[in-house]
CSV table of C-alpha atoms in Angstrom, one decimal:
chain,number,residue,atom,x,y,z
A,1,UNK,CA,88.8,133.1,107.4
A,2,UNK,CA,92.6,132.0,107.4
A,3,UNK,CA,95.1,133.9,104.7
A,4,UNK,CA,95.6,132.5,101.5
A,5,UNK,CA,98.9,131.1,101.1
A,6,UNK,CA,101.7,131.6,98.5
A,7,UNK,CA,101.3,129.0,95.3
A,8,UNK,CA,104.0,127.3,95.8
A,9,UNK,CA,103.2,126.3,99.8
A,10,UNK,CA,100.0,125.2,97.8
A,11,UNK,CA,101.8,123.4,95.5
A,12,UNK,CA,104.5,121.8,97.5
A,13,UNK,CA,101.4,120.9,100.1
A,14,UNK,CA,99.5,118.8,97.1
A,15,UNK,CA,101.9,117.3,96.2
A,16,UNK,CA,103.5,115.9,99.3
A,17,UNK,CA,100.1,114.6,100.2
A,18,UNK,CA,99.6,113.3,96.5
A,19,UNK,CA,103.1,111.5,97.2
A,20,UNK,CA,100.8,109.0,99.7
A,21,UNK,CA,99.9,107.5,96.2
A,22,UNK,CA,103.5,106.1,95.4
A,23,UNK,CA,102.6,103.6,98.0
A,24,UNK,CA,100.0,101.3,96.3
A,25,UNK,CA,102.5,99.3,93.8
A,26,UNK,CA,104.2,98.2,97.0
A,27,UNK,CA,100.7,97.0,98.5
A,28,UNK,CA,100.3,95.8,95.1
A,29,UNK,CA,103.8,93.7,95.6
A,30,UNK,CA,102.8,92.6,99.1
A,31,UNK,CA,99.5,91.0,97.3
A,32,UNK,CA,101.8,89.1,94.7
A,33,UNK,CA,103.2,87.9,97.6
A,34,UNK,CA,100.6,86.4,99.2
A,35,UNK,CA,99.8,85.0,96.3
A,36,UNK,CA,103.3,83.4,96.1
A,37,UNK,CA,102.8,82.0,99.8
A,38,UNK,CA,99.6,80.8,98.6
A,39,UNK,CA,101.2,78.4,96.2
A,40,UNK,CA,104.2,77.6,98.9
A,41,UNK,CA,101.6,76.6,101.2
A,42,UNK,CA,99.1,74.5,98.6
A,43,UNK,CA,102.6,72.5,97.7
A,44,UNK,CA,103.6,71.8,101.4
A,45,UNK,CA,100.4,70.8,102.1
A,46,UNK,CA,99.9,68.5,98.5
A,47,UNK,CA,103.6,66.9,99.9
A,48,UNK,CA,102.4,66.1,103.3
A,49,UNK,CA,98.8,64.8,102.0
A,50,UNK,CA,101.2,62.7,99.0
A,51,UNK,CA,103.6,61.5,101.5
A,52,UNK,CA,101.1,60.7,104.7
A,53,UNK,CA,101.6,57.2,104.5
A,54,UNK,CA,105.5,57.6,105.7
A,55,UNK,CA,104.8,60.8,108.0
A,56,UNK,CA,106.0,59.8,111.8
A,57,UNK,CA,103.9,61.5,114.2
A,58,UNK,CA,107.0,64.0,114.5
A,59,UNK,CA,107.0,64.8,111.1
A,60,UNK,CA,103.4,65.4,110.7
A,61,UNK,CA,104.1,68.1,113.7
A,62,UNK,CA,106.7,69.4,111.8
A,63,UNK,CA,104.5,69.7,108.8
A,64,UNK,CA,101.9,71.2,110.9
A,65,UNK,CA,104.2,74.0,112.0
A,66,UNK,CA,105.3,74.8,108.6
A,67,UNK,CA,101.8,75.1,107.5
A,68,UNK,CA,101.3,78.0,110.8
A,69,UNK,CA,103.9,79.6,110.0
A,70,UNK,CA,102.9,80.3,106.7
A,71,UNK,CA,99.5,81.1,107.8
A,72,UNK,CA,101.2,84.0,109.9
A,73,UNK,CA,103.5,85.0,107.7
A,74,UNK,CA,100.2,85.2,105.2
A,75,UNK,CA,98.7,87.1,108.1
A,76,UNK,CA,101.5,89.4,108.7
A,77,UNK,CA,101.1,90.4,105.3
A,78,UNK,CA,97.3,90.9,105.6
A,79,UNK,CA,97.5,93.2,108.4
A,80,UNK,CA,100.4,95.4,106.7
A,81,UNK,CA,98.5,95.6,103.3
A,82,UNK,CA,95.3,96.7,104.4
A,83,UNK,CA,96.1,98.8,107.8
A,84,UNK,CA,99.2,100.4,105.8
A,85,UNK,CA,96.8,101.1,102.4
A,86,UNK,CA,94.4,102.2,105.4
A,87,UNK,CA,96.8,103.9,107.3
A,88,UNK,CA,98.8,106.1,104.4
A,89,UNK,CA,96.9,106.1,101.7
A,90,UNK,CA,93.4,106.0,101.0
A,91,UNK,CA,90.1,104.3,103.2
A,92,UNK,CA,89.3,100.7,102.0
A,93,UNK,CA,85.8,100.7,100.8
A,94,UNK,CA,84.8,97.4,100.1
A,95,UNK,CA,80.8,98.5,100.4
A,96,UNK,CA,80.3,95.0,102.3
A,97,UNK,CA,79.1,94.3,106.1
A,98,UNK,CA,81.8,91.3,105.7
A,99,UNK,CA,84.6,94.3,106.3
A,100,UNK,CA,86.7,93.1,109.4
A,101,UNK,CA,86.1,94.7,112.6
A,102,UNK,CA,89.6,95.7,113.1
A,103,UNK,CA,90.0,97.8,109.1
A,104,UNK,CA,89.3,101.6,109.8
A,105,UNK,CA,89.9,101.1,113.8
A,106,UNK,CA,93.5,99.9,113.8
A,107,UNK,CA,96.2,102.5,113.9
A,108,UNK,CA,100.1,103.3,113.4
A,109,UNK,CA,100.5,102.0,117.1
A,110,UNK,CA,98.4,98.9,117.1
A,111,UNK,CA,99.6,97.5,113.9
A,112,UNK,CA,103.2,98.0,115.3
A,113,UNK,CA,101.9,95.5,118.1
A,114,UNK,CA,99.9,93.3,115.6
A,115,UNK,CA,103.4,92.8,113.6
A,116,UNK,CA,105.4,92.2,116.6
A,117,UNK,CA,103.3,89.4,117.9
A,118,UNK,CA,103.0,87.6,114.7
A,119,UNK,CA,106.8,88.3,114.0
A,120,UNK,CA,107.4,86.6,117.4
A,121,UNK,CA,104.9,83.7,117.1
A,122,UNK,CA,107.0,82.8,113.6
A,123,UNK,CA,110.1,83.4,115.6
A,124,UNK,CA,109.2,80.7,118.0
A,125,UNK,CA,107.8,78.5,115.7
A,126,UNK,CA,111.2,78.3,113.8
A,127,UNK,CA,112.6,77.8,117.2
A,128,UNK,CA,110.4,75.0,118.3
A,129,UNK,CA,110.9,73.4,114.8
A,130,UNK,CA,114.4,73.3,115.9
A,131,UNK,CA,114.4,72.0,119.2
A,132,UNK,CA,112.0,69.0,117.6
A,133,UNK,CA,114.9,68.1,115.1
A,134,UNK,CA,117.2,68.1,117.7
A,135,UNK,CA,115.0,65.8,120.1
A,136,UNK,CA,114.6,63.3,117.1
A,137,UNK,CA,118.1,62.5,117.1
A,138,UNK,CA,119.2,65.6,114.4
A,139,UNK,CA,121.7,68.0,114.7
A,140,UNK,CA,122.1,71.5,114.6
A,141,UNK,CA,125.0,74.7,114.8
A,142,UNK,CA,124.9,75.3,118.4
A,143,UNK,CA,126.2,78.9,117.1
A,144,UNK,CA,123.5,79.6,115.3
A,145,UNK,CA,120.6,78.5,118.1
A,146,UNK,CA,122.1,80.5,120.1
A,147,UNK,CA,122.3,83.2,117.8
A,148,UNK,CA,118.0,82.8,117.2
A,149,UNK,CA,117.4,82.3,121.0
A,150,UNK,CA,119.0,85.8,121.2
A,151,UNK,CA,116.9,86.9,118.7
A,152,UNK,CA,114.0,86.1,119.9
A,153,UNK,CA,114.3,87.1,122.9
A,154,UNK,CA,115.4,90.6,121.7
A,155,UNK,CA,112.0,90.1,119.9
A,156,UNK,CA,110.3,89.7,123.1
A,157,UNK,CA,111.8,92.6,125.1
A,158,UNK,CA,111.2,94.9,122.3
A,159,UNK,CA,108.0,93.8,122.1
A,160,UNK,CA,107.3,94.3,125.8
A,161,UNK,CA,109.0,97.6,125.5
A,162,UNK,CA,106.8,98.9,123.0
A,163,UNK,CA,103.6,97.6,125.1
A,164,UNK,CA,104.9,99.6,128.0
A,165,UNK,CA,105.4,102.4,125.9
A,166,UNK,CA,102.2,102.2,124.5
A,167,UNK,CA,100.5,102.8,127.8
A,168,UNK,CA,102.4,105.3,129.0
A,169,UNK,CA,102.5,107.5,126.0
A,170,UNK,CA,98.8,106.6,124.6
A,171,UNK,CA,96.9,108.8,127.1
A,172,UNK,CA,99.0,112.1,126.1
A,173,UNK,CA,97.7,111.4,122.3
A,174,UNK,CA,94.2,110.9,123.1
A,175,UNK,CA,92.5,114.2,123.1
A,176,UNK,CA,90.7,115.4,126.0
A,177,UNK,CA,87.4,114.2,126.9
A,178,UNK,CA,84.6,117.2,126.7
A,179,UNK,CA,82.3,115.2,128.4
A,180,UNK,CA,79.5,115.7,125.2
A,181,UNK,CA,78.3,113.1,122.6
């Protein structure tokens, strides 16, 4: 058996790890949040069912869109609420075989990738959002489009960076196979 250490290496130990617990109230405030988006998302959707008689095909598109992207954005927050409160604080037990397949199984790395792709899905959906505008006769700050097409394609290299990364570097974490059950 290992030597007991000093107190205060005990100490300091507990309560670093106890520390994990200072992240709940922001999990908490992510929840409020999607609770907020909630309500954003029942009122863009009561306008577009309130106005439907006037919608042009275009706008119902353009509706449509808004309504994905806060879907995402809801999911986005999903994923960081439970894989983070998974990840860094405590195991979800929710005692029910309804538990997604991915909660327990999805790690620092993959939720990095999760949030990328939904970060870029909602940056091309503000971009096509755009680009409908413009082909319907509206205008719009050629600085600033190019500003988001920048963006996003910063999005998608960094992205396609990490992937690569990923690969690479994945096999050196895993630990090695013994070859028994």
């Amino acid at each position: 058996m290992g030597e007991r250490q000093p107190w205060i290496t005990r100490l300091l130990s507990r309560s670093l790890f106890d520390a994990r617990w200072l992240m709940a109230p922001f999990y908490l405030g992510l929840v409020a949040m999607l609770g907020l988006l909630l309500l954003v998302f029942a009122k863009e959707l009561f306008h577009g069912i309130a106005g439907y008689a006037g919608l042009s095909s275009s706008d119902a598109v353009l509706l449509a869109l808004s309504l994905i992207d806060l879907s995402l954005i809801a999911n986005l927050l999903l994923i960081v609420i439970l894989a983070g409160y998974e990840n860094f604080v405590a195991r979800v037990e929710s005692g029910s075989e309804r538990r997604p397949s991915w909660m327990g199984t999805i790690d620092f790395s993959g939720m990095k990738m999760k949030l990328m792709g939904s970060i870029i899905a909602i940056s091309a959906i503000a971009m096509l959002r755009i680009f409908m505008v413009l082909e319907n006769g509206g205008t719009f700050d050629e600085h600033t489009l190019r500003w988001m097409i920048v963006i996003h394609t910063v999005l998608m290299l960094s992205i396609l960076i990490l992937a690569v990364s990923e690969r690479i570097f994945s096999p050196l974490r895993r630990p090695p196979d013994t070859g028994s059950p």
